[in-house]
Short mmCIF file of C-alpha atoms in Angstrom, two decimals:
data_model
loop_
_atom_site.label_atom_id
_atom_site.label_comp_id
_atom_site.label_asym_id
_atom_site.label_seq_id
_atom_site.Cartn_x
_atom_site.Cartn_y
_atom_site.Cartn_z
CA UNK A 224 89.78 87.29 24.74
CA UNK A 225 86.19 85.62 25.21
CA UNK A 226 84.07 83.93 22.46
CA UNK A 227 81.21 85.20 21.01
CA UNK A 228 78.29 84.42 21.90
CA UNK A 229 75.57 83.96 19.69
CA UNK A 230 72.08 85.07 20.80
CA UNK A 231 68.88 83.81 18.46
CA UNK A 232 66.32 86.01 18.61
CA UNK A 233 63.14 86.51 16.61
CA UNK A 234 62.42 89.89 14.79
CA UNK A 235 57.87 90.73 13.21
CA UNK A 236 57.80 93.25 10.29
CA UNK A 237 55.95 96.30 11.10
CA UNK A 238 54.84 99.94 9.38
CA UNK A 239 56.26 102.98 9.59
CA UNK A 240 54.24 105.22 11.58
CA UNK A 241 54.10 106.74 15.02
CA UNK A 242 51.17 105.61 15.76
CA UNK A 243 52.47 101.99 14.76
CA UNK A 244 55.62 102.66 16.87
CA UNK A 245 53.44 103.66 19.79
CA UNK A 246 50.61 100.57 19.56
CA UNK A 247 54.27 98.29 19.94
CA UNK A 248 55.87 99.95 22.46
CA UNK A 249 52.66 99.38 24.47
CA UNK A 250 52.59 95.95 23.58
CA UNK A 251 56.32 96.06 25.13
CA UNK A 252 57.90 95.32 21.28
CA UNK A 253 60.63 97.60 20.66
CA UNK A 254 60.50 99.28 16.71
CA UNK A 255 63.93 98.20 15.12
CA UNK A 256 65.58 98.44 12.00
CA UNK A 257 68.18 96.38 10.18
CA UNK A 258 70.73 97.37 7.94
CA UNK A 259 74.22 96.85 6.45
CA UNK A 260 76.88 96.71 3.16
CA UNK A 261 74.85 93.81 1.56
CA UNK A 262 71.62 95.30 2.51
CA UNK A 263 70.01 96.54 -0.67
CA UNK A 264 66.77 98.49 1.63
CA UNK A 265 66.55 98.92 5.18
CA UNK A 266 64.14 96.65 6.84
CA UNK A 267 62.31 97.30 9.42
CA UNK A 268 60.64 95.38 12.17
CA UNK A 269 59.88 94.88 15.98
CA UNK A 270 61.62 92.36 19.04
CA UNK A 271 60.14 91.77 21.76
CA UNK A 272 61.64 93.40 25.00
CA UNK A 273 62.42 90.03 26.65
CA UNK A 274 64.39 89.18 23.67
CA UNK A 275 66.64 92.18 23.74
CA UNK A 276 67.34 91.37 27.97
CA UNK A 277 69.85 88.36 26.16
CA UNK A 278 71.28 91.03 24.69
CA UNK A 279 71.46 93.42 27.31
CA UNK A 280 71.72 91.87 30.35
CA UNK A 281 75.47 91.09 30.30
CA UNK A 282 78.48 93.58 29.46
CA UNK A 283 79.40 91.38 25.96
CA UNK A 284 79.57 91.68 22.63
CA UNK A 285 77.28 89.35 21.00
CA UNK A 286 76.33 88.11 17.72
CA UNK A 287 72.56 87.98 17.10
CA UNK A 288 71.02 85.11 14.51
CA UNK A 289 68.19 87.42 13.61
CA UNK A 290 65.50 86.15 12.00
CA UNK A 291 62.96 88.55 10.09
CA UNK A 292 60.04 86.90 7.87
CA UNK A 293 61.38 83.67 7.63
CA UNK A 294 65.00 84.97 6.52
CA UNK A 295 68.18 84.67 8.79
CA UNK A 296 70.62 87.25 8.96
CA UNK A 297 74.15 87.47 11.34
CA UNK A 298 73.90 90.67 13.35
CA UNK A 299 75.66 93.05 15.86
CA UNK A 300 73.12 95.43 17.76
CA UNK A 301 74.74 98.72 16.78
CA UNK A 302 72.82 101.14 18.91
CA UNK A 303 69.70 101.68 21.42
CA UNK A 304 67.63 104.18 22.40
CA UNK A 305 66.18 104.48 25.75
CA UNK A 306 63.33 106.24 27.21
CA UNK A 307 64.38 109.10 29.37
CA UNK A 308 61.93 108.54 31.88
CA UNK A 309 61.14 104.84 32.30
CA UNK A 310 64.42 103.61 31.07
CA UNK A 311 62.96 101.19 28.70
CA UNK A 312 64.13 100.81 25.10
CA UNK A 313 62.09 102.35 22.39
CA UNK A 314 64.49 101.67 19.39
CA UNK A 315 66.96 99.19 18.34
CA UNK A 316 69.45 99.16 15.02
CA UNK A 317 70.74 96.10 14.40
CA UNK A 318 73.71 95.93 11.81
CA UNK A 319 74.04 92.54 9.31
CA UNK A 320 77.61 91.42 9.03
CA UNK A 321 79.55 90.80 5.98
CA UNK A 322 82.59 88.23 5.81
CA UNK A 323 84.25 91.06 3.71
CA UNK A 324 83.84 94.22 5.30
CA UNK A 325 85.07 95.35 8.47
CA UNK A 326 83.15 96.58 11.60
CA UNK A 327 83.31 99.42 14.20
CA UNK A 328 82.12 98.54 17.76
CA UNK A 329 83.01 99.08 20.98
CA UNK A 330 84.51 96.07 23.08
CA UNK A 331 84.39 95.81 26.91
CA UNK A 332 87.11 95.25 29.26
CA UNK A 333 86.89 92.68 31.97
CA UNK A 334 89.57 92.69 34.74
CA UNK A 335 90.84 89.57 36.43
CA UNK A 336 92.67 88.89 39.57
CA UNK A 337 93.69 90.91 42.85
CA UNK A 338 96.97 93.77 41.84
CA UNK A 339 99.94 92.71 43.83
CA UNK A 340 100.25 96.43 44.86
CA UNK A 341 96.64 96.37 46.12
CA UNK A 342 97.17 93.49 48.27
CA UNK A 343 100.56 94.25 49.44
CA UNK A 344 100.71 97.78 49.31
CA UNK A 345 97.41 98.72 49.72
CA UNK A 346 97.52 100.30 46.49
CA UNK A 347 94.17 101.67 44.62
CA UNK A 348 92.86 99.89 41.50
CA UNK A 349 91.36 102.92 38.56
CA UNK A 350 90.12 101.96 35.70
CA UNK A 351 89.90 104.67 33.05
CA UNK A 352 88.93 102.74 30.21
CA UNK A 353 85.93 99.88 30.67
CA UNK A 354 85.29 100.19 27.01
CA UNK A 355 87.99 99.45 23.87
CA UNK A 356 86.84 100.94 20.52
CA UNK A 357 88.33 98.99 17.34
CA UNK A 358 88.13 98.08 13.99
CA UNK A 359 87.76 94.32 13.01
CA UNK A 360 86.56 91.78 10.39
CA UNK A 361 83.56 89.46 11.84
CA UNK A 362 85.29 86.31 12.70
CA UNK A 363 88.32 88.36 14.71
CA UNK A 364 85.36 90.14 16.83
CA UNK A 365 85.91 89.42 20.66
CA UNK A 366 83.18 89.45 22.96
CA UNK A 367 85.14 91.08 25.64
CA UNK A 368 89.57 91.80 26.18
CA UNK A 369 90.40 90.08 29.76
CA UNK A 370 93.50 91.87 31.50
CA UNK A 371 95.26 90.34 34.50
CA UNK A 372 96.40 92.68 36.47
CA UNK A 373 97.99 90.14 39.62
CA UNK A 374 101.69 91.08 38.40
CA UNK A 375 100.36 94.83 38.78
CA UNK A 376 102.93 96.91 41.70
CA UNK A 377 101.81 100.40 42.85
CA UNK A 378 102.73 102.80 39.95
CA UNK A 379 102.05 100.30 37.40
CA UNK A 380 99.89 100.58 34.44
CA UNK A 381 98.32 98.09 31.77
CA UNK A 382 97.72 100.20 27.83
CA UNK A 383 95.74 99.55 25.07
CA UNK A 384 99.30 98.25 23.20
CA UNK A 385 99.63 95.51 25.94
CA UNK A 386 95.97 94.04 24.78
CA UNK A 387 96.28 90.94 22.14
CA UNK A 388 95.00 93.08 19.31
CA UNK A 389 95.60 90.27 16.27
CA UNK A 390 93.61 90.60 13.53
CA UNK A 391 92.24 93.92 15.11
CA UNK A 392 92.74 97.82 14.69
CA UNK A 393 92.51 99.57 18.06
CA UNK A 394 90.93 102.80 17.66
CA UNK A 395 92.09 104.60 20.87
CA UNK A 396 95.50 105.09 21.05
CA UNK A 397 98.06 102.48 21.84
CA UNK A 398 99.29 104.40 25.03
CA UNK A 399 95.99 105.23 26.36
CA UNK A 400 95.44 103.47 29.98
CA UNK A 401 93.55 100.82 30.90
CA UNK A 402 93.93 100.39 34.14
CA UNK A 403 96.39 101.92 36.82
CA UNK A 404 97.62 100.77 40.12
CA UNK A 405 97.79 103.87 42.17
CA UNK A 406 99.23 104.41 46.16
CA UNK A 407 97.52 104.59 48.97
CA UNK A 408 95.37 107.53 49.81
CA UNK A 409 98.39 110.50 51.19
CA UNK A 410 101.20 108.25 50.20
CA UNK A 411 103.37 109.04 47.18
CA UNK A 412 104.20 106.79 44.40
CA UNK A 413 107.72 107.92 44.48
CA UNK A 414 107.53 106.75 48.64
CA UNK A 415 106.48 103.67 48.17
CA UNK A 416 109.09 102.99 45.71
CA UNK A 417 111.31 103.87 47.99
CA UNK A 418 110.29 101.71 50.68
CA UNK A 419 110.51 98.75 48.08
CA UNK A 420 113.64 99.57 47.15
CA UNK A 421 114.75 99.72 51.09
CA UNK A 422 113.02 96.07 51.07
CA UNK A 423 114.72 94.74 48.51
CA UNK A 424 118.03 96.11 49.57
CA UNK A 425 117.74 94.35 52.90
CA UNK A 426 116.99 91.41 51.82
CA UNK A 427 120.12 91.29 49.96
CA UNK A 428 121.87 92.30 52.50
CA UNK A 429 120.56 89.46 54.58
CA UNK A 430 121.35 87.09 51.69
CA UNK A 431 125.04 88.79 51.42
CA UNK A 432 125.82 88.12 55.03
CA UNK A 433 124.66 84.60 55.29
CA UNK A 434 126.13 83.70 52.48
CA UNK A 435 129.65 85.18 54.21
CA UNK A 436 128.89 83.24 56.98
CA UNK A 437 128.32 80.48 54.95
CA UNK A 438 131.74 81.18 53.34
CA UNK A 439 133.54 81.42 56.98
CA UNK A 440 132.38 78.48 57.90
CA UNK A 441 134.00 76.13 54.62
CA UNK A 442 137.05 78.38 55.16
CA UNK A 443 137.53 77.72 59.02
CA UNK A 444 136.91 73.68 57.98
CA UNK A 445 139.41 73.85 55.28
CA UNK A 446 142.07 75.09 58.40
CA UNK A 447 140.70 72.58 60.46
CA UNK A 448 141.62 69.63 57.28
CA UNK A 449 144.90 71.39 56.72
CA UNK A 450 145.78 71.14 60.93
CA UNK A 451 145.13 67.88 60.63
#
């Protein structure tokens, strides 16, 4: 599992209004709001657009140093909102973490390395899961779970219970799938087995008989000794 990252980032106090909402949006400040279990009331403020891109711009869970009128606070951007036509964010909650109470969040998965049964077999690579949803104090929080899938043949798969979940509570279920290493396009899993199996068979075989030949060999010197 990755570290956390932690992302500073500076937050302006602001009304509530539309029109206020509106007048910052056009200033390219995204309205936000900040809340949590040691949060008495809700406060709410405005970032500026650039500052949520070191948020946004990578597929990580980070922790945000937030600071709002001169006061610091540990965050974990909970949720955006996005325009529908322009694409640009128009609200942003940020969530203030406590050492005490757990948090729900959704993790991304990062996969590393080439399958074996891609390379080999010319398997196919799925993955049917990118995102992990769990359950976790602050300081077990993982900015992203790395699976290796290199030892992956055709017909394997890597589950949520093959993760290193310590000090975490997966939410999806421990047999869900990851990521799956299926056969080439017309080819059966079941046939490619089967030609593995055929490999691996004659490659015994190959060991078998040279190590008879092997064994003919010591016997016929052994004659050869006795002879003489």
């Amino acid at each position: 599992m990755a570290k956390l990252e932690l992302v500073k980032i500076e937050g302006t106090p602001r009304e509530l209004s539309k029109k206020a909402n509106k007048a910052l949006r056009a200033e390219k400040r995204v309205p936000a709001v900040l809340y949590g279990p040691e949060i008495k009331e809700n406060i709410h403020f405005s970032v500026d657009e650039l500052e949520l891109e070191k948020i946004l711009r990578k597929a990580q869970t980070k922790i945000q140093e937030l600071v709002v009128d001169g006061k610091v606070y540990k965050t974990l951007l909970k949720r955006m909102e996005y325009d529908p036509v322009t694409d640009r964010p128009i609200h942003a909650d940020f969530y203030v973490l406590s050492d005490k109470h757990k948090v729900t969040l959704r993790v991304p998965v990062r996969i590393n390395g080439t399958a074996r049964g891609v390379v080999e077999g010319g398997g196919r690579l799925f993955q049917p899961m990118k995102f992990i949803r769990i359950r976790v104090l602050p300081e077990f929080i993982p900015a992203e779970f790395d699976v290796d899938v290199t030892p992956l043949k055709i017909g394997n798969s890597f589950h949520v219970g093959d993760l290193d979940l310590e000090g975490i509570i997966p939410l999806d279920s421990m047999s869900r799938t990851i990521v799956t290493i299926r056969p080439p396009k017309g080819a059966l899993v079941s046939e490619v087995l089967e030609d593995e199996d055929e490999e691996t068979t004659e490659e015994g075989a190959e060991e078998a008989t040279a190590e008879g030949e092997e064994g003919a060999a010591e016997g016929d010197a052994s004659e050869e000794s006795s002879e003489e």
